[in-house]
XYZ file of C-alpha atoms in Angstrom:
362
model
C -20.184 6.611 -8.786
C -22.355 7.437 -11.637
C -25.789 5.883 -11.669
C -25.360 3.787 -14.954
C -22.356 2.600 -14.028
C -24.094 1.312 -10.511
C -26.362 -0.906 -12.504
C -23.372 -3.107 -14.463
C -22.846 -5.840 -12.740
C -20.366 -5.286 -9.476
C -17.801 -8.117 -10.359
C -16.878 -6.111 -14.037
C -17.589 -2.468 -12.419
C -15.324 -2.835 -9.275
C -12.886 -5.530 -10.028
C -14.462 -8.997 -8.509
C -12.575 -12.041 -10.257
C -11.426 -15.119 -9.556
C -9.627 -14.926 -6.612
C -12.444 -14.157 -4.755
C -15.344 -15.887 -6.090
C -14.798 -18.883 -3.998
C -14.938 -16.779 -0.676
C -17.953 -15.163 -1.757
C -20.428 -18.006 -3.283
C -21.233 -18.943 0.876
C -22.056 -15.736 1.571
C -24.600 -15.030 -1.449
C -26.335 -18.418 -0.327
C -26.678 -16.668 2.728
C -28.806 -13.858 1.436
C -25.382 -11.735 1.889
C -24.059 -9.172 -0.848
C -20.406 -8.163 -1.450
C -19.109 -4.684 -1.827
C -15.592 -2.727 -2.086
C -14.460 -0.117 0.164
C -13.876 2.928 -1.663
C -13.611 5.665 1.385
C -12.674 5.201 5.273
C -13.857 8.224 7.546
C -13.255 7.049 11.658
C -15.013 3.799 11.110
C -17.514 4.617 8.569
C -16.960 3.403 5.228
C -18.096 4.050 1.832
C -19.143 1.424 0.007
C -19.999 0.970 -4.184
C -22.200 -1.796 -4.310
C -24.740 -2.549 -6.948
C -26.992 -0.298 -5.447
C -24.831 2.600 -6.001
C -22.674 3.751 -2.737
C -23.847 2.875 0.623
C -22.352 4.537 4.294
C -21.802 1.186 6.221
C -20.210 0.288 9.451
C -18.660 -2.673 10.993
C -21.031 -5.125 13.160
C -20.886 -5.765 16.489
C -19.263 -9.422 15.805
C -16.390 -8.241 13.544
C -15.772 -5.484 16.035
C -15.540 -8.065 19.030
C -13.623 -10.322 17.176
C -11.039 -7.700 15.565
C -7.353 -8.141 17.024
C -6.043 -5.252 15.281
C -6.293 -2.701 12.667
C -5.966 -5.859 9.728
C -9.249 -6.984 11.034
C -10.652 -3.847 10.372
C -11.815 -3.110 6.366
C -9.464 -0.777 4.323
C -9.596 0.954 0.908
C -9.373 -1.241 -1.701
C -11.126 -4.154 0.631
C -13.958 -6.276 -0.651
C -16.423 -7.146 1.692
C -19.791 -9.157 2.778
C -22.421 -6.960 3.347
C -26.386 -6.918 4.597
C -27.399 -3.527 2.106
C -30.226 -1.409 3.161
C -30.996 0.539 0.236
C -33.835 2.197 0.834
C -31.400 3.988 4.166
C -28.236 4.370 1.480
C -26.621 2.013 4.380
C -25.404 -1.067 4.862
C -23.725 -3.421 7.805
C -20.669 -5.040 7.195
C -20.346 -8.406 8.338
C -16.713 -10.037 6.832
C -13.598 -8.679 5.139
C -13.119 -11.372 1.947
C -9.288 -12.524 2.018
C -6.604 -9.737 0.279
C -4.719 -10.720 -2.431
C -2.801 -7.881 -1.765
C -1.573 -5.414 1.054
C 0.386 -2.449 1.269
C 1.353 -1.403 4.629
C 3.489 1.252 6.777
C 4.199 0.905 10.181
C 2.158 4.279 11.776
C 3.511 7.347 12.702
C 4.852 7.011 16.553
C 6.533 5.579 18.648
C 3.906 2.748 18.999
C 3.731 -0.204 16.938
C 0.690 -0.238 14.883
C 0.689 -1.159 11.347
C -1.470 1.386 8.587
C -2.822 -0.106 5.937
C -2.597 2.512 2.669
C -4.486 0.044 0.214
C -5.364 -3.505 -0.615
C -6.651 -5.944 -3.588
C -3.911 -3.911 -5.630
C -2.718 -5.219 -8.915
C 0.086 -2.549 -9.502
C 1.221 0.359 -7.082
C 2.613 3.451 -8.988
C 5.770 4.824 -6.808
C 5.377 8.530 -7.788
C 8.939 10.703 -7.602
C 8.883 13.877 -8.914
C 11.726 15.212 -10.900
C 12.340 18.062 -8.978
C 13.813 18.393 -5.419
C 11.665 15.690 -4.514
C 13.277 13.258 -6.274
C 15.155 10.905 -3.598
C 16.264 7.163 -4.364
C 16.647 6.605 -0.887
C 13.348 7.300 -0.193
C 12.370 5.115 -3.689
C 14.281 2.049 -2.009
C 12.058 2.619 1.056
C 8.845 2.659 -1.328
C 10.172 -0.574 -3.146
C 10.556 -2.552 -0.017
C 6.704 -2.718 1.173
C 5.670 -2.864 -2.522
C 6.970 -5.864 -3.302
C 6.273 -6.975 -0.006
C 2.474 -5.873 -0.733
C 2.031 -8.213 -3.066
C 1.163 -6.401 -6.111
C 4.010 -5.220 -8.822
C 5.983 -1.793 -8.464
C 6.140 0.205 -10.898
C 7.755 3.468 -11.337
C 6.479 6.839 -12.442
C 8.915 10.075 -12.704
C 6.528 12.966 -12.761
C 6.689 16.467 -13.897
C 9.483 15.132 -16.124
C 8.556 18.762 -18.337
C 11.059 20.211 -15.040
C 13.961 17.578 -15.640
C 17.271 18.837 -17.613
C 18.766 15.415 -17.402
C 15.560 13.134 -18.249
C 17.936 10.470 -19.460
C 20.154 10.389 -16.380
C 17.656 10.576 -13.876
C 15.904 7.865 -15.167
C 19.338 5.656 -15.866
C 19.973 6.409 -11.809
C 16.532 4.989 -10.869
C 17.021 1.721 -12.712
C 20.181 1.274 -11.008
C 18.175 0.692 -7.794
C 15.108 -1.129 -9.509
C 15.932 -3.634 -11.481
C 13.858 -5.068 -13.327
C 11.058 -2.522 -12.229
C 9.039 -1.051 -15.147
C 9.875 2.752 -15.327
C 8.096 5.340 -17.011
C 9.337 9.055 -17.028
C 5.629 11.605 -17.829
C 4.297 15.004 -17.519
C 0.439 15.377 -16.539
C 0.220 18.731 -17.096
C 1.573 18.470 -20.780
C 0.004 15.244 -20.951
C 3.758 13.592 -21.934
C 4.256 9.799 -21.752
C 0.452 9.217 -20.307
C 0.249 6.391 -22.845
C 2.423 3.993 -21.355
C 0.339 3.478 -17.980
C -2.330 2.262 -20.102
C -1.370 -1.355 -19.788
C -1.885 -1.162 -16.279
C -5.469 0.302 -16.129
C -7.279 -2.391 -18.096
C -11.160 -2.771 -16.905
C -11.259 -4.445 -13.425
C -7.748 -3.742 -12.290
C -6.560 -1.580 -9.844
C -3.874 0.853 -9.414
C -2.681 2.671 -6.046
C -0.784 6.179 -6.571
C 1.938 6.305 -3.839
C 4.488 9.016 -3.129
C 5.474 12.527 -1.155
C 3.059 15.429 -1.471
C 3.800 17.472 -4.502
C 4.491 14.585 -6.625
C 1.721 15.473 -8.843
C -0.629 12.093 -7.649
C -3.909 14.541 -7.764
C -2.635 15.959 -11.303
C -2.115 12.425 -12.520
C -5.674 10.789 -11.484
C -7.523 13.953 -12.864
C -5.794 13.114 -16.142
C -7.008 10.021 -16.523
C -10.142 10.393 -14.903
C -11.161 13.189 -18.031
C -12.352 15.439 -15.286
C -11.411 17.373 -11.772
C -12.186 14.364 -9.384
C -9.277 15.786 -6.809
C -8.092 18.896 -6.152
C -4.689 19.917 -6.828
C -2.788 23.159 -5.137
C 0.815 24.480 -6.403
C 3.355 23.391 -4.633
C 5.417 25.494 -2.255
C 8.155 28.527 -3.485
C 11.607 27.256 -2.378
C 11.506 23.803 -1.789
C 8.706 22.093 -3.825
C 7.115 20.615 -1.406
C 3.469 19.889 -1.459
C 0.221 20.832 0.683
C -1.041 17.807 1.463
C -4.229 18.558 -0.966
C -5.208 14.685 -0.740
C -5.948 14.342 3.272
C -7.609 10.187 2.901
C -7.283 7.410 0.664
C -10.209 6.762 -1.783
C -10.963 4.734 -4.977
C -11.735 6.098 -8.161
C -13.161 4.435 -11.163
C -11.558 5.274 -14.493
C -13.207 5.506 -18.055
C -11.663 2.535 -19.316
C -12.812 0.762 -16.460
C -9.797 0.455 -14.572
C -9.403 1.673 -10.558
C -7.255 3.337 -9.081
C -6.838 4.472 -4.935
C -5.462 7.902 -4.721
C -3.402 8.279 -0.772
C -2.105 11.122 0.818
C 1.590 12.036 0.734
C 3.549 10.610 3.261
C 6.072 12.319 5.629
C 6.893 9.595 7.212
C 7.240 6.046 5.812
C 8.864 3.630 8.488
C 8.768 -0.349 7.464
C 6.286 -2.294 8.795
C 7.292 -6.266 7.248
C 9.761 -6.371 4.565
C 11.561 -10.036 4.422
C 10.811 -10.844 1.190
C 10.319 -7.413 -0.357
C 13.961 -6.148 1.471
C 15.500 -9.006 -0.980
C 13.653 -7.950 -4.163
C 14.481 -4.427 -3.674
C 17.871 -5.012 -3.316
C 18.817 -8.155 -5.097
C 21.752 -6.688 -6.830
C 23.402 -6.651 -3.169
C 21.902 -10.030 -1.953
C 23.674 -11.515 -4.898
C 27.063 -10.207 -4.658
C 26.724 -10.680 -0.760
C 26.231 -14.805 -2.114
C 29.490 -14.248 -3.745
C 31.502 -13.339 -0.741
C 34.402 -15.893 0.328
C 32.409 -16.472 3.923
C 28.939 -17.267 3.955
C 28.198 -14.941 7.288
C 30.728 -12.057 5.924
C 30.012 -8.671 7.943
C 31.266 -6.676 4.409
C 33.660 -4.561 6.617
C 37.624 -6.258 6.807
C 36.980 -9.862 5.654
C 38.964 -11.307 2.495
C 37.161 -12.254 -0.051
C 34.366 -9.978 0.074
C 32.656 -9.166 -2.966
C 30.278 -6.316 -1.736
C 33.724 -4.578 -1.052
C 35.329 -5.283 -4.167
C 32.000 -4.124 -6.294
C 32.237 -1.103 -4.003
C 36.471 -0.455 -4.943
C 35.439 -1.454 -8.339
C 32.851 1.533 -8.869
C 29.679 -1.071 -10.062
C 28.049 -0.717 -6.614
C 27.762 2.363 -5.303
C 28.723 2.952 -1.374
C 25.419 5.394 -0.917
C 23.047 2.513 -1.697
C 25.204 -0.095 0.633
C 24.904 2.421 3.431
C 20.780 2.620 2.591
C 20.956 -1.800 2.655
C 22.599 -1.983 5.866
C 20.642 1.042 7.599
C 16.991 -0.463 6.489
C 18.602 -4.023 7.486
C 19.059 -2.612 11.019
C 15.585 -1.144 10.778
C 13.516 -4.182 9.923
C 15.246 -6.479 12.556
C 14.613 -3.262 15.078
C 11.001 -3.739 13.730
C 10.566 -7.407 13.929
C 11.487 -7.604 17.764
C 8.676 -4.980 18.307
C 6.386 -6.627 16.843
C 7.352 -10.169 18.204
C 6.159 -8.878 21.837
C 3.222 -7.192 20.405
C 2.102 -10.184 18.701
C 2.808 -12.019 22.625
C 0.372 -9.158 24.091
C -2.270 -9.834 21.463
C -2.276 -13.655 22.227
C -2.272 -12.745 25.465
C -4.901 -10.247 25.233
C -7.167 -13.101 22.664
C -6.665 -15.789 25.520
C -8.192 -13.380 27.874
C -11.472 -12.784 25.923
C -11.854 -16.482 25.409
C -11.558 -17.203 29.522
C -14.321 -14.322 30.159
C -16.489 -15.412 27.364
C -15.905 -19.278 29.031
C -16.623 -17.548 32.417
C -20.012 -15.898 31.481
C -21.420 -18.800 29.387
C -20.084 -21.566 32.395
C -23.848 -23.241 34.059
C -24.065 -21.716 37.644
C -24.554 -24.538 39.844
């Protein structure tokens, strides 16, 4: 962060507003300060604060009391701090509530959720038009960012590669309705305009997508300058190096943020009740339409899934993706049904010990 920039005040700098300044008035009568979470290195965090960027790490109270990785701060996070600024360090002491979340369940067989970034006002779901482009894989991406709570919105990269621009982009609206999608080239600086709206001062933007997609290319754009490094892509099947290796949040000229993440291999569902329906309400609605309100969409009568299906205006790939991410969320929610058991379980347990050791001895 530079140094004049460190002096403006934090809530037009680093995008405080309204939503949080009733969490945070009790804490500034307290003598506390607030900061955002701009880096997370194995439980040390960087911190922009009005004293330019502090290292700072959790107290011993919010470790204690932390359940899971959500109690824990993440990218994107605001939160109350005690700043020693004459040590470039600080102690964190609360997480202030998210208005947003995106999460992935983490790689594994284990169930343990990964937040990628938080206090987002607008993800950008970066495909690349080249053989990375996959609407399967878009669908997945759509779920959890509607479910995040901010507002998808789609970016075709390295569109400067694309013979059929206008057909590519025609497919992906067929599986986002209603999503805002915007076709661009970094490196020839093509259609860069567009994501202006979204960058206004104070709001901020995560970059999600494979490696390769051209995320690192696209932040250095609109940064003006070389604030990540980019590699070429691999000979053969486009695929990237994983140049970005952590999550981190940039500030942009025009006073916008934005939280640059790694590519992602692997992107299983972590929730995805409400953001499952938004991402595939063309389905939900015919499914409303079917004769029988608990229709399987295989040999009942009446069944208008089918009939858009014989009729050519749904298309039997994208079914097959519904039901197959249907399966997996219900798969997912009985996981995490018994490890939300184990947790009570395991928070019942503290509180007898703690009960224990603070019980008179007679």
């Amino acid at each position: 962060m530079q140094e004049e920039s460190a002096r403006e005040p934090i809530s037009k700098v680093f995008g405080l507003e309204r939503f949080f300044a009733g969490h945070v008035s009790p804490f500034i009568e307290q003598g506390f300060e607030v900061g955002r979470i701009a880096l997370e290195h194995k439980r040390l965090y960087r911190i922009l604060t009005e004293h330019g960027e502090l290292l700072g790490e959790v107290s011993g109270k919010l470790r204690y009391e932390a359940a899971g990785r959500e109690d824990y701060p993440a990218v994107g996070d605001w939160v109350v701090i005690s700043a020693r600024p004459h040590e470039q360090k600080a102690t964190i002491h609360a997480i202030l509530p998210r208005k947003s979340k995106f999460s992935r369940k983490a790689a594994g067989e284990g169930v343990e959720e990964q937040i990628v970034a938080t206090n987002v006002d607008t993800v950008f779901l970066v495909n690349a038009l080249n053989n990375d482009y996959n609407l399967r894989r878009l669908e997945r991406y759509l779920i959890l960012a509607w479910e995040s709570g901010a507002s998808p919105v789609i970016v075709l990269s390295k569109s400067d590669l694309c013979d059929d621009l206008e057909n590519k982009i025609a497919e992906v609206e067929s599986v986002a309705v209603g999503v805002p999608v915007h076709a661009i080239s970094s490196e020839q600086g093509e259609g860069l305009d567009a994501l202006a709206p979204y960058l206004g001062e104070g709001k901020t933007v995560a970059l999600l997508g494979s490696s390769g997609v051209g995320k690192s290319t696209l932040i250095n754009r609109l940064s003006g300058r070389n604030v990540q490094l980019v590699k070429e892509v691999r000979e053969g099947d486009d695929r990237g190096r994983h140049t970005t290796t952590h999550r981190e949040l940039f500030q942009l000229p025009g006073g916008g943020l934005m939280i640059d993440t790694p590519g992602m291999r692997e992107l299983q569902l972590w929730e995805g009740d409400e953001g499952f329906r938004d991402a595939f309400d063309d389905i939900e609605t015919l499914a409303a339409q079917c004769r029988f309100s608990d229709c399987l969409h295989a040999k009942e009568p009446g069944c208008a899934i089918r009939l858009a299906i014989e009729e050519g205006t749904l298309d039997r790939s994208r079914f097959d993706s519904y039901r197959k991410l249907q399966r997996e969320l219900a798969h997912q929610a009985r996981k995490e049904d018994a490890r939300m058991r184990a947790a009570e379980k395991d928070k019942w347990k503290k509180i007898n010990m703690a009960l224990r050791q603070t019980k008179p001895k007679r």
